[in-house]
Coordinates of C-alpha atoms in Angstrom, one line a residue:
Chain A
X18 CA 46.0 23.9 -66.1
X19 CA 47.8 21.0 -67.7
X20 CA 47.1 17.5 -66.7
X21 CA 48.8 14.2 -67.6
X22 CA 51.2 11.4 -66.8
X23 CA 54.8 12.0 -65.9
X24 CA 58.1 10.2 -66.7
X25 CA 60.6 10.4 -63.9
X26 CA 64.3 10.4 -64.7
X27 CA 66.4 8.2 -62.5
X28 CA 69.8 9.8 -63.4
X29 CA 71.2 12.9 -65.1
X30 CA 69.5 13.2 -68.5
X31 CA 71.9 14.5 -71.0
X32 CA 71.0 16.3 -74.3
X33 CA 73.2 13.7 -76.0
X34 CA 70.9 11.0 -74.9
X35 CA 67.7 12.8 -75.6
X36 CA 68.8 13.1 -79.2
X37 CA 71.6 10.6 -80.1
X38 CA 74.3 11.6 -82.5
X39 CA 72.9 10.0 -85.7
X40 CA 69.9 12.4 -85.5
X41 CA 71.9 15.7 -84.9
X42 CA 71.9 16.4 -88.6
X43 CA 68.2 15.9 -89.1
X44 CA 65.9 18.9 -89.8
X45 CA 64.5 20.6 -86.7
X46 CA 61.0 19.3 -86.8
X47 CA 58.8 18.1 -83.9
X48 CA 57.2 15.2 -85.8
X49 CA 60.6 14.0 -87.1
X50 CA 62.7 14.6 -83.9
X51 CA 60.1 13.0 -81.6
X52 CA 60.4 9.6 -83.3
X53 CA 63.7 8.7 -81.6
X54 CA 63.6 11.2 -78.7
X55 CA 65.2 9.9 -75.5
X56 CA 66.7 7.0 -77.5
X57 CA 70.0 7.2 -75.5
X58 CA 68.3 7.6 -72.1
X59 CA 67.0 4.1 -71.7
X60 CA 67.3 1.0 -73.9
X61 CA 63.5 0.7 -74.0
X62 CA 63.2 4.1 -75.7
X63 CA 65.7 3.2 -78.4
X64 CA 63.2 2.3 -81.1
X65 CA 60.9 4.4 -83.2
X66 CA 58.2 6.2 -81.2
X67 CA 59.0 4.2 -78.1
X68 CA 59.1 7.2 -75.8
X69 CA 56.3 9.0 -77.6
X70 CA 53.9 6.1 -77.5
X71 CA 53.9 6.3 -73.7
X72 CA 51.9 9.5 -73.9
X73 CA 53.8 11.3 -71.1
X74 CA 52.8 14.9 -70.6
X75 CA 55.5 15.8 -68.1
X76 CA 59.1 15.0 -67.3
X77 CA 60.4 15.1 -63.8
X78 CA 64.1 15.3 -63.4
X79 CA 67.0 15.9 -61.1
X80 CA 69.9 18.5 -61.6
X81 CA 71.1 19.8 -64.9
X82 CA 68.4 18.4 -67.1
X83 CA 69.5 18.2 -70.8
X84 CA 73.1 18.9 -69.8
X85 CA 76.4 17.8 -71.2
X86 CA 76.6 20.5 -73.9
X87 CA 74.9 20.6 -77.3
X88 CA 72.9 23.6 -78.3
X89 CA 70.8 21.7 -80.9
X90 CA 67.1 22.6 -80.8
X91 CA 66.2 19.0 -81.8
X92 CA 66.2 18.3 -78.1
X93 CA 63.3 20.7 -77.4
X94 CA 61.3 20.0 -80.6
X95 CA 61.8 16.2 -80.0
X96 CA 60.2 16.5 -76.5
X97 CA 57.4 18.8 -77.8
X98 CA 56.7 16.5 -80.7
X99 CA 56.4 13.6 -78.2
X100 CA 53.7 15.5 -76.3
X101 CA 55.7 16.9 -73.4
X102 CA 54.0 20.0 -72.1
X103 CA 56.4 20.9 -69.2
X104 CA 59.6 19.6 -67.6
X105 CA 60.2 20.0 -63.9
X106 CA 63.7 19.8 -62.5
X107 CA 66.0 21.1 -59.8
X108 CA 68.1 22.7 -62.5
X109 CA 68.5 22.8 -66.2
X110 CA 71.5 23.0 -68.5
X111 CA 71.6 26.5 -69.8
X112 CA 71.8 25.8 -73.6
X113 CA 68.6 23.8 -73.5
X114 CA 67.0 26.1 -70.9
X115 CA 67.4 28.9 -73.4
X116 CA 66.1 26.8 -76.3
X117 CA 63.1 25.8 -74.2
X118 CA 62.3 29.5 -73.5
X119 CA 62.7 30.3 -77.2
X120 CA 60.1 27.6 -78.0
X121 CA 57.8 28.4 -75.2
X122 CA 58.1 24.9 -73.6
X123 CA 58.0 25.4 -69.8
X124 CA 61.2 24.2 -68.2
X125 CA 60.2 24.7 -64.6
X126 CA 62.6 24.9 -61.7
X127 CA 61.5 23.7 -58.3
X128 CA 63.4 24.0 -55.1
X129 CA 61.5 21.0 -53.8
X130 CA 63.0 17.6 -54.5
X131 CA 60.1 16.8 -56.8
X132 CA 62.0 13.9 -58.5
X133 CA 62.0 12.1 -55.1
X134 CA 58.3 12.6 -54.7
X135 CA 57.1 11.3 -58.1
X136 CA 57.1 8.0 -59.9
X137 CA 56.8 7.3 -63.6
X138 CA 53.1 7.0 -64.5
X139 CA 51.9 9.3 -61.7
X140 CA 49.2 11.8 -62.8
X141 CA 50.3 15.4 -62.3
X142 CA 48.5 18.7 -62.6
X143 CA 50.5 21.9 -63.3
X144 CA 49.0 25.3 -62.7
X145 CA 51.4 27.6 -64.4
X146 CA 49.8 30.8 -63.0
X147 CA 50.1 29.7 -59.4
X148 CA 53.3 27.8 -59.9
X149 CA 51.9 24.7 -58.3
X150 CA 52.5 21.1 -59.4
X151 CA 50.1 18.6 -57.8
X152 CA 50.8 14.8 -57.8
X153 CA 47.2 13.5 -58.0
X154 CA 48.3 9.9 -57.7
X155 CA 50.2 10.5 -54.4
X156 CA 48.2 13.5 -53.1
X157 CA 51.3 15.7 -52.8
X158 CA 52.1 19.2 -53.9
X159 CA 55.2 21.1 -55.0
X160 CA 55.9 24.7 -55.7
X161 CA 57.8 26.1 -58.7
X162 CA 59.9 29.2 -59.1
X163 CA 57.9 31.7 -61.2
X164 CA 59.1 32.4 -64.8
X165 CA 60.4 35.9 -65.6
X166 CA 57.9 38.2 -67.3
X167 CA 60.0 38.0 -70.6
X168 CA 59.8 34.2 -70.5
X169 CA 56.0 34.3 -70.1
X170 CA 55.7 36.9 -72.8
X171 CA 57.7 34.8 -75.3
X172 CA 55.6 31.7 -74.4
X173 CA 52.4 33.7 -74.9
X174 CA 53.6 34.7 -78.4
X175 CA 54.2 31.0 -79.2
X176 CA 58.0 31.3 -79.0
X177 CA 60.8 33.8 -79.8
X178 CA 60.3 33.5 -83.6
X179 CA 56.8 34.8 -83.3
X180 CA 57.7 37.3 -80.7
X181 CA 60.4 38.9 -82.9
X182 CA 58.4 38.4 -86.1
X183 CA 55.5 40.4 -84.6
X184 CA 57.9 43.2 -83.5
X185 CA 59.6 43.4 -86.9
X186 CA 56.2 43.4 -88.7
X187 CA 55.0 46.3 -86.5
X188 CA 58.3 48.1 -86.8
X189 CA 58.7 48.0 -83.0
X190 CA 62.2 48.1 -81.5
X191 CA 63.6 45.0 -79.9
X192 CA 64.9 45.9 -76.4
Chain J
X30 CA 79.4 48.6 -56.3
X31 CA 81.5 48.0 -59.5
X32 CA 80.9 45.5 -62.2
X33 CA 82.7 42.4 -63.4
X34 CA 84.0 42.3 -67.0
X35 CA 81.0 40.2 -68.2
X36 CA 78.6 42.7 -66.5
X37 CA 80.4 45.6 -68.1
X38 CA 80.3 44.0 -71.6
X39 CA 76.6 43.2 -71.2
X40 CA 75.9 46.8 -70.0
X41 CA 77.7 48.5 -72.8
X42 CA 76.2 46.1 -75.4
X43 CA 72.7 46.9 -74.1
X44 CA 73.2 50.7 -73.9
X45 CA 73.1 50.8 -70.2
X46 CA 75.4 52.3 -67.5
X47 CA 74.9 49.4 -65.2
X48 CA 73.4 45.9 -65.1
X49 CA 72.9 43.6 -62.2
X50 CA 72.7 39.7 -62.2
X51 CA 69.2 38.4 -62.9
X52 CA 68.3 41.3 -65.2
X53 CA 67.1 40.5 -68.7
X54 CA 68.5 42.6 -71.5
X55 CA 68.7 42.6 -75.3
X56 CA 72.3 43.2 -76.4
X57 CA 74.0 44.1 -79.6
X58 CA 76.0 41.2 -81.1
X59 CA 79.4 41.7 -82.7
X60 CA 79.5 38.5 -84.8
X61 CA 77.0 35.6 -85.3
X62 CA 78.6 32.3 -86.3
X63 CA 76.8 29.4 -87.8
X64 CA 78.1 26.3 -89.5
X65 CA 77.3 23.7 -92.1
X66 CA 74.9 21.3 -90.5
X67 CA 72.7 24.0 -88.8
X68 CA 73.3 27.0 -91.0
X69 CA 70.7 26.4 -93.7
X70 CA 68.0 26.1 -90.9
X71 CA 69.3 29.5 -89.5
X72 CA 68.9 31.2 -92.8
X73 CA 65.5 29.6 -93.4
X74 CA 64.3 30.8 -90.0
X75 CA 65.9 34.2 -90.5
X76 CA 63.9 34.7 -93.7
X77 CA 60.7 33.5 -92.0
X78 CA 61.0 36.6 -89.8
X79 CA 60.2 38.7 -92.8
X80 CA 63.8 39.8 -93.6
X81 CA 65.9 39.2 -96.7
X82 CA 69.2 40.9 -95.8
X83 CA 71.2 40.1 -92.7
X84 CA 71.9 42.9 -90.2
X85 CA 75.5 43.1 -91.4
X86 CA 76.9 40.7 -94.0
X87 CA 80.4 41.1 -92.6
X88 CA 79.3 40.0 -89.2
X89 CA 77.5 36.8 -90.0
X90 CA 80.3 34.3 -90.1
X91 CA 79.7 31.0 -92.0
X92 CA 82.0 28.0 -91.5
X93 CA 82.1 24.5 -92.9
X94 CA 83.5 22.3 -90.1
X95 CA 81.2 19.5 -89.0
X96 CA 80.5 17.9 -92.4
X97 CA 83.7 18.5 -94.3
X98 CA 85.1 16.9 -96.4
X99 CA 81.7 15.1 -96.9
X100 CA 82.1 11.4 -96.0
X101 CA 78.6 10.5 -97.3
X102 CA 76.2 11.6 -100.1
X103 CA 73.8 12.9 -97.4
X104 CA 76.5 15.3 -96.1
X105 CA 77.6 16.2 -99.6
X106 CA 74.0 17.2 -100.4
X107 CA 73.6 19.1 -97.1
X108 CA 76.9 21.0 -97.9
X109 CA 75.6 21.9 -101.4
X110 CA 72.4 23.4 -99.9
X111 CA 74.5 25.2 -97.3
X112 CA 76.8 26.8 -99.9
X113 CA 73.8 27.8 -102.0
X114 CA 72.1 29.6 -99.0
X115 CA 75.3 31.4 -98.0
X116 CA 75.9 32.6 -101.5
X117 CA 72.3 33.7 -101.8
X118 CA 72.7 36.0 -98.8
X119 CA 76.0 37.4 -100.1
X120 CA 77.9 36.6 -96.8
X121 CA 81.4 38.1 -96.9
X122 CA 83.1 35.7 -94.5
X123 CA 82.5 32.2 -95.7
X124 CA 85.1 29.7 -94.6
X125 CA 84.3 26.7 -96.8
X126 CA 86.4 23.6 -97.5
X127 CA 89.8 24.8 -98.5
X128 CA 89.7 27.8 -96.2
X129 CA 88.0 26.0 -93.4
X130 CA 88.7 25.4 -89.8
X131 CA 86.6 24.6 -86.7
X132 CA 84.3 27.5 -86.4
X133 CA 85.5 28.6 -82.9
X134 CA 89.1 28.6 -84.0
X135 CA 88.1 30.6 -87.2
X136 CA 86.2 33.1 -85.1
X137 CA 89.1 34.0 -82.9
X138 CA 92.0 33.4 -85.3
X139 CA 90.4 35.5 -88.1
X140 CA 89.7 38.4 -85.8
X141 CA 85.9 38.1 -85.8
X142 CA 85.7 38.3 -82.0
X143 CA 86.7 41.6 -80.3
X144 CA 87.4 42.2 -76.6
X145 CA 84.6 44.0 -74.8
X146 CA 81.8 42.7 -77.2
X147 CA 79.4 39.8 -77.4
X148 CA 79.6 37.1 -80.1
X149 CA 77.4 34.1 -80.5
X150 CA 77.5 30.8 -82.4
X151 CA 75.2 27.9 -83.0
X152 CA 77.6 25.4 -81.4
X153 CA 78.1 24.9 -77.7
X154 CA 81.8 25.6 -77.6
X155 CA 81.3 29.3 -78.6
X156 CA 82.4 30.0 -75.0
X157 CA 85.9 29.8 -76.6
X158 CA 85.6 33.5 -77.6
X159 CA 86.1 34.6 -74.0
X160 CA 89.9 33.9 -74.5
X161 CA 90.2 37.4 -76.0
X162 CA 88.1 39.2 -73.4
X163 CA 84.8 38.9 -75.3
X164 CA 81.6 37.3 -74.1
X165 CA 81.2 34.2 -76.2
X166 CA 77.9 32.4 -76.0
X167 CA 76.4 29.3 -77.5
X168 CA 72.8 29.6 -78.8
X169 CA 70.4 27.6 -80.9
X170 CA 69.3 28.3 -84.5
X171 CA 66.4 30.4 -83.3
X172 CA 68.6 32.9 -81.5
X173 CA 71.0 32.9 -84.5
X174 CA 68.1 33.7 -86.9
X175 CA 67.0 36.5 -84.6
X176 CA 70.5 37.9 -84.4
X177 CA 71.0 37.7 -88.1
X178 CA 67.8 39.7 -88.6
X179 CA 68.3 42.3 -85.8
X180 CA 71.9 42.1 -84.6
X181 CA 70.6 41.4 -81.2
X182 CA 70.2 38.6 -78.6
X183 CA 68.5 38.4 -75.2
X184 CA 70.5 37.5 -72.1
X185 CA 69.9 37.2 -68.4
X186 CA 72.8 38.8 -66.7
X187 CA 74.8 36.0 -65.0
X188 CA 76.4 36.0 -61.6
X189 CA 80.2 35.9 -61.9
X190 CA 82.5 33.3 -60.3
X191 CA 86.1 34.2 -60.1
X192 CA 88.9 31.7 -60.5
X193 CA 92.2 33.2 -59.3
X194 CA 94.9 31.0 -60.7
X195 CA 98.4 31.3 -59.1
X196 CA 101.6 29.4 -59.3
X197 CA 103.9 28.3 -62.1
X198 CA 103.0 26.0 -65.0
X199 CA 105.0 22.8 -64.8
X200 CA 106.5 21.2 -67.9
X201 CA 104.0 19.2 -69.9
X202 CA 101.1 20.4 -67.8
X203 CA 98.6 22.2 -70.0
X204 CA 95.5 24.5 -69.7
X205 CA 93.5 21.3 -70.4
X206 CA 94.7 19.9 -67.1
X207 CA 93.4 22.9 -65.3
X208 CA 90.1 22.7 -67.2
X209 CA 89.7 19.0 -66.2
X210 CA 90.8 19.8 -62.7
X211 CA 88.1 22.4 -62.3
X212 CA 85.6 20.0 -63.9
X213 CA 86.4 17.4 -61.2
X214 CA 86.3 20.1 -58.5
X215 CA 83.0 21.7 -59.5
X216 CA 81.0 18.9 -61.2
X217 CA 78.1 19.2 -63.6
X218 CA 75.5 19.3 -60.9
X219 CA 74.7 22.9 -60.6
X220 CA 77.5 24.9 -58.9
X221 CA 78.4 26.8 -62.0
X222 CA 75.2 26.5 -64.0
X223 CA 74.3 29.9 -65.7
X224 CA 77.4 31.5 -64.1
X225 CA 80.0 33.6 -65.8
X226 CA 83.5 32.3 -65.0
X227 CA 86.3 34.8 -64.9
X228 CA 89.9 33.5 -65.0
X229 CA 92.5 35.8 -63.5
X230 CA 95.8 35.7 -61.6
X231 CA 99.5 35.3 -62.4
X232 CA 99.1 31.8 -64.0
X233 CA 96.5 33.2 -66.4
X234 CA 98.7 36.2 -67.3
X235 CA 101.5 33.8 -68.2
X236 CA 99.1 31.6 -70.2
X237 CA 99.2 31.7 -74.0
X238 CA 96.2 32.5 -76.2
X239 CA 96.0 28.8 -77.2
X240 CA 95.8 27.9 -73.5
X241 CA 93.2 30.6 -72.8
X242 CA 91.1 29.3 -75.6
X243 CA 91.2 25.8 -74.2
X244 CA 90.2 27.0 -70.8
X245 CA 87.3 29.2 -72.0
X246 CA 86.2 26.5 -74.4
X247 CA 85.6 23.9 -71.7
X248 CA 83.5 26.3 -69.5
X249 CA 80.4 25.3 -71.4
X250 CA 81.0 21.8 -70.1
X251 CA 80.9 23.2 -66.6
X252 CA 77.4 24.4 -67.3
X253 CA 78.6 28.0 -67.3
X254 CA 77.2 30.8 -69.5
X255 CA 80.6 32.0 -70.5
X256 CA 84.3 31.9 -69.5
X257 CA 86.4 35.0 -69.9
X258 CA 90.0 36.2 -69.5
X259 CA 90.4 40.0 -69.4
X260 CA 92.4 41.4 -72.3
X261 CA 96.0 42.1 -71.6
X262 CA 99.4 42.3 -73.5
X263 CA 99.0 38.6 -74.7
X264 CA 95.6 39.6 -76.2
X265 CA 97.0 42.8 -77.7
X266 CA 99.8 40.9 -79.4
X267 CA 97.5 38.1 -80.6
X268 CA 95.0 40.5 -82.2
X269 CA 97.5 42.9 -83.7
X270 CA 97.6 41.3 -87.1
X271 CA 94.1 39.8 -87.0
X272 CA 91.8 42.8 -86.8
X273 CA 91.9 46.5 -87.8
X274 CA 88.9 47.3 -85.6
X275 CA 89.2 49.3 -82.5
X276 CA 88.8 47.7 -79.1
X277 CA 89.7 48.6 -75.5
X278 CA 91.0 46.9 -72.4
X279 CA 87.8 46.3 -70.5
X280 CA 88.4 44.7 -67.1
X281 CA 86.5 44.0 -63.9
X282 CA 86.2 46.8 -61.3
X283 CA 88.1 46.2 -58.0
X284 CA 84.9 46.4 -56.1
X285 CA 83.0 44.1 -58.5
X286 CA 80.7 41.6 -56.8
X287 CA 81.5 37.9 -57.2
X288 CA 79.2 35.0 -56.4
X289 CA 82.2 32.9 -55.4
X290 CA 85.9 33.2 -55.6
X291 CA 88.2 30.1 -55.9
X292 CA 91.9 30.2 -55.5
X293 CA 93.8 27.5 -57.4
X294 CA 97.6 27.1 -57.2
X295 CA 98.7 25.2 -60.3
X296 CA 102.3 24.6 -59.1
X297 CA 101.6 21.0 -58.3
X298 CA 98.8 20.5 -60.8
X299 CA 99.3 17.0 -62.4
X300 CA 98.2 15.9 -65.9
X301 CA 94.5 15.1 -65.5
X302 CA 92.2 12.6 -67.2
X303 CA 88.4 12.3 -67.3
X304 CA 87.3 8.7 -67.2
X305 CA 84.9 7.5 -69.9
X306 CA 81.3 8.6 -69.5
X307 CA 81.3 11.8 -67.5
X308 CA 83.5 14.8 -67.8
X309 CA 83.6 15.4 -64.0
X310 CA 84.9 12.0 -63.2
X311 CA 88.5 13.1 -63.3
X312 CA 91.7 11.6 -61.8
X313 CA 95.4 12.5 -62.0
X314 CA 97.4 10.5 -64.5
X315 CA 99.2 8.4 -61.9
X316 CA 95.9 6.6 -61.2
X317 CA 95.8 5.3 -64.8
X318 CA 99.4 4.5 -65.6
X319 CA 99.5 1.4 -67.8
X320 CA 95.9 1.6 -69.0
X321 CA 95.8 0.3 -72.6
X322 CA 93.9 2.0 -75.4
X323 CA 93.9 1.5 -79.2
X324 CA 93.0 4.9 -80.6
X325 CA 94.6 8.3 -79.9
X326 CA 93.2 11.5 -81.1
X327 CA 94.4 15.2 -81.0
X328 CA 92.4 17.9 -82.6
X329 CA 89.1 19.8 -81.9
X330 CA 88.2 23.4 -80.9
X331 CA 89.7 22.5 -77.5
X332 CA 93.2 21.2 -78.4
X333 CA 93.9 21.4 -82.1
X334 CA 96.0 24.5 -82.1
X335 CA 99.7 25.1 -83.1
X336 CA 100.9 25.0 -79.5
X337 CA 99.2 21.6 -79.0
X338 CA 100.7 20.2 -82.1
X339 CA 104.2 21.6 -81.2
X340 CA 103.9 19.9 -77.8
X341 CA 103.1 16.6 -79.5
X342 CA 106.0 17.0 -81.9
X343 CA 108.4 17.7 -79.1
X344 CA 107.4 14.5 -77.3
X345 CA 107.1 12.3 -80.4
X346 CA 110.3 13.4 -82.2
X347 CA 112.3 10.4 -83.4
X348 CA 109.9 8.0 -81.7
X349 CA 107.2 5.7 -83.1
X350 CA 103.5 5.4 -82.2
X351 CA 103.0 2.0 -80.6
X352 CA 101.9 -0.8 -82.9
X353 CA 98.6 -1.4 -81.1
X354 CA 97.6 2.3 -81.4
X355 CA 96.1 4.3 -84.3
X356 CA 96.7 7.9 -83.9
X357 CA 95.0 10.8 -85.7
X358 CA 95.8 14.5 -85.6
X359 CA 93.3 17.0 -87.0
X360 CA 94.6 20.6 -86.9
X361 CA 91.9 23.1 -85.9
X362 CA 92.1 25.2 -89.1
X363 CA 93.9 25.5 -92.4
X364 CA 96.0 28.3 -90.8
X365 CA 97.1 26.1 -88.0
X366 CA 97.7 23.3 -90.5
X367 CA 100.0 25.5 -92.6
X368 CA 101.9 26.8 -89.5
X369 CA 102.4 23.3 -88.2
X370 CA 103.7 22.3 -91.6
X371 CA 106.1 25.2 -91.9
X372 CA 107.4 24.6 -88.4
X373 CA 108.2 21.0 -89.3
X374 CA 105.9 19.5 -86.7
X375 CA 103.9 17.6 -89.3
X376 CA 107.0 16.0 -90.7
X377 CA 108.0 14.9 -87.2
X378 CA 104.5 13.5 -86.5
X379 CA 104.2 11.7 -89.9
X380 CA 107.5 10.1 -89.3
X381 CA 106.3 9.0 -85.9
X382 CA 103.3 7.2 -87.5
X383 CA 100.6 9.8 -86.9
X384 CA 97.8 10.1 -89.5
X385 CA 97.0 13.7 -90.2
X386 CA 93.6 14.8 -91.6
X387 CA 92.3 18.0 -93.1
X388 CA 90.8 20.5 -90.5
X389 CA 87.3 19.6 -89.3
X390 CA 85.5 18.7 -86.1
X391 CA 86.3 15.2 -87.1
X392 CA 85.4 12.3 -84.7
X393 CA 84.8 14.7 -81.8
X394 CA 81.3 15.3 -83.3
X395 CA 81.0 11.5 -83.9
X396 CA 80.2 12.2 -87.5
X397 CA 83.3 11.2 -89.5
X398 CA 87.1 11.0 -89.6
X399 CA 88.2 8.3 -87.2
X400 CA 85.0 7.6 -85.4
X401 CA 85.1 5.0 -82.7
X402 CA 83.8 1.5 -83.2
X403 CA 82.5 -1.1 -80.8
X404 CA 85.0 -1.9 -78.1
X405 CA 87.4 0.9 -79.0
X406 CA 89.2 2.6 -76.2
X407 CA 90.1 6.2 -77.2
X408 CA 92.6 8.5 -75.6
X409 CA 91.4 11.9 -76.8
X410 CA 92.5 15.5 -76.4
X411 CA 88.9 16.5 -77.4
X412 CA 86.3 17.9 -75.1
X413 CA 83.6 15.3 -74.4
X414 CA 83.6 11.6 -73.4
X415 CA 80.0 10.8 -73.1
X416 CA 78.7 7.5 -74.3
X417 CA 78.5 7.6 -78.1
X418 CA 80.2 11.0 -78.4
X419 CA 82.9 9.8 -80.8
X420 CA 80.9 7.1 -82.6
X421 CA 79.9 3.7 -81.1
X422 CA 78.0 3.7 -77.8
X423 CA 80.1 0.6 -77.1
X424 CA 83.4 2.6 -77.2
X425 CA 85.1 4.3 -74.2
X426 CA 86.7 7.7 -74.4
X427 CA 89.3 9.0 -71.9
X428 CA 89.9 12.8 -72.1
X429 CA 93.2 14.4 -71.5
X430 CA 95.8 16.9 -72.8
X431 CA 97.8 16.6 -76.0
X432 CA 101.0 15.9 -74.0
X433 CA 99.5 12.9 -72.3
X434 CA 98.0 11.6 -75.6
X435 CA 101.4 12.0 -77.3
X436 CA 103.5 10.3 -74.6
X437 CA 100.9 7.5 -74.1
X438 CA 100.6 6.8 -77.9
X439 CA 104.3 6.0 -78.0
X440 CA 104.1 3.6 -75.0
X441 CA 100.7 2.1 -76.0
X442 CA 99.4 2.7 -72.5
X443 CA 98.5 5.8 -70.4
X444 CA 101.8 7.5 -69.5
X445 CA 102.8 10.5 -67.5
X446 CA 104.5 12.9 -69.9
X447 CA 106.5 14.3 -67.0
X448 CA 108.4 11.0 -66.5
X449 CA 108.5 10.1 -70.2
X450 CA 112.0 10.0 -71.7
X451 CA 111.9 12.8 -74.2

């Protein structure tokens, strides 16, 4: 069970705005990437640690979260470094959906219009096993689409690097 | 039930007779591409997996494209580290400054992508590889590191959406217009997310390889997993002198299952423009006639090929770029640059007042070479127009085809190339 405060996007959130172009060439590092994460999404986040200092645990978004292209992993490490433990959205852009899976950060799809039922600052509880997202502030509940077994397995290993590293170390085939 | 071309490629690459959408498989990878600003991190991660030698040093393709030639000391230092790490791993195919090009152009043009196989790259426009009947897919450095170590990547089998394109291409209407038209029609908001897009029909058969590359390139911006054109005689002719490796004509089965099928007749397709900010906010050129701009740009993995440059030269011959416009052309690779030079196109364009720069991603990555400043209005034949994409967040970027950019640069305002006096 993960508990914490959510930030709700009011428009499409693009990967470009999560990490703005001057930081694309930075090293991939949660501490570094989180300093200016979300800098392009809102003016108020466009200063050092501005998003991070809010201590959000969840992001609630609409369609195509982290879309607009860009395969850079800084987007995921930036969010993780800022303390984000899960992102709930109607849909995700595939490049970052893939990166999130590889880092074990839950990008959780919900058929419910969860972005309409939450406001920034609401306290949420996410039960990954049951796939239930509760909004404690409003007393509402949403259901998520369960992750594929492979995705859970990668997350349990602490990400794809560990998953593959373990297989290589044990001499197990990757299939 | 048969399979689509993408399903077939994923099945054969994972050693299966059949796959169905939704299934998760590990597949063999033909080529793994990485480039200057992410490449060192790929190699570092690769080594952290406990490996020292890549799965096949002929199949890890390294390209310098985003940072070259280095405009700052920071980039120069990054490039030096990159060169060192490529050398250390004894990579056969290293396209460094002097032999460079935009990675996706290099991958296809140098024969590193084969029909019927899967190739991946650490840049979103790796979808371009679908032009030769391959599955081309963009991945992050983690997937690249894993593929460098194992020759494999994981995929969920996508559902396929078919675009059946009919009709006759009108003069000055280009594949880019079709891409932008589909962008406007399908939007970013989920219709094509994770889908495989298959382009077929008479107007695709008659489309050049350059056009097919443009079309497949932009599928990533539709949210799709890949875009693909089945190999045919155009592919065969294109690949003849580029690879000695064997490949076959893999195509979709007649009874393959499609998630959706769209029919588009391009006979009356008009030059199309995406308005600043969002790619799917498209209009036909007539809605913007007379719109002023001060910068014009042709280049990128979307529209920096010989055919694009030839089209520009044809429009701009014996004319002058308008005095209020700065125009830059960046050919997609050294090969393209040389071909355009030999064909006389560059002379035509230089005489017209076009600045030509050495191949790189240039201002499309917002990093260097003609970046946009505050208040700039750019008419670009690149692939993205989001706020800040080409530099300043106070600049505006209109996206369109090279023919619209060329005709408009002469007039100093957005112009329909079909009515332009050539």
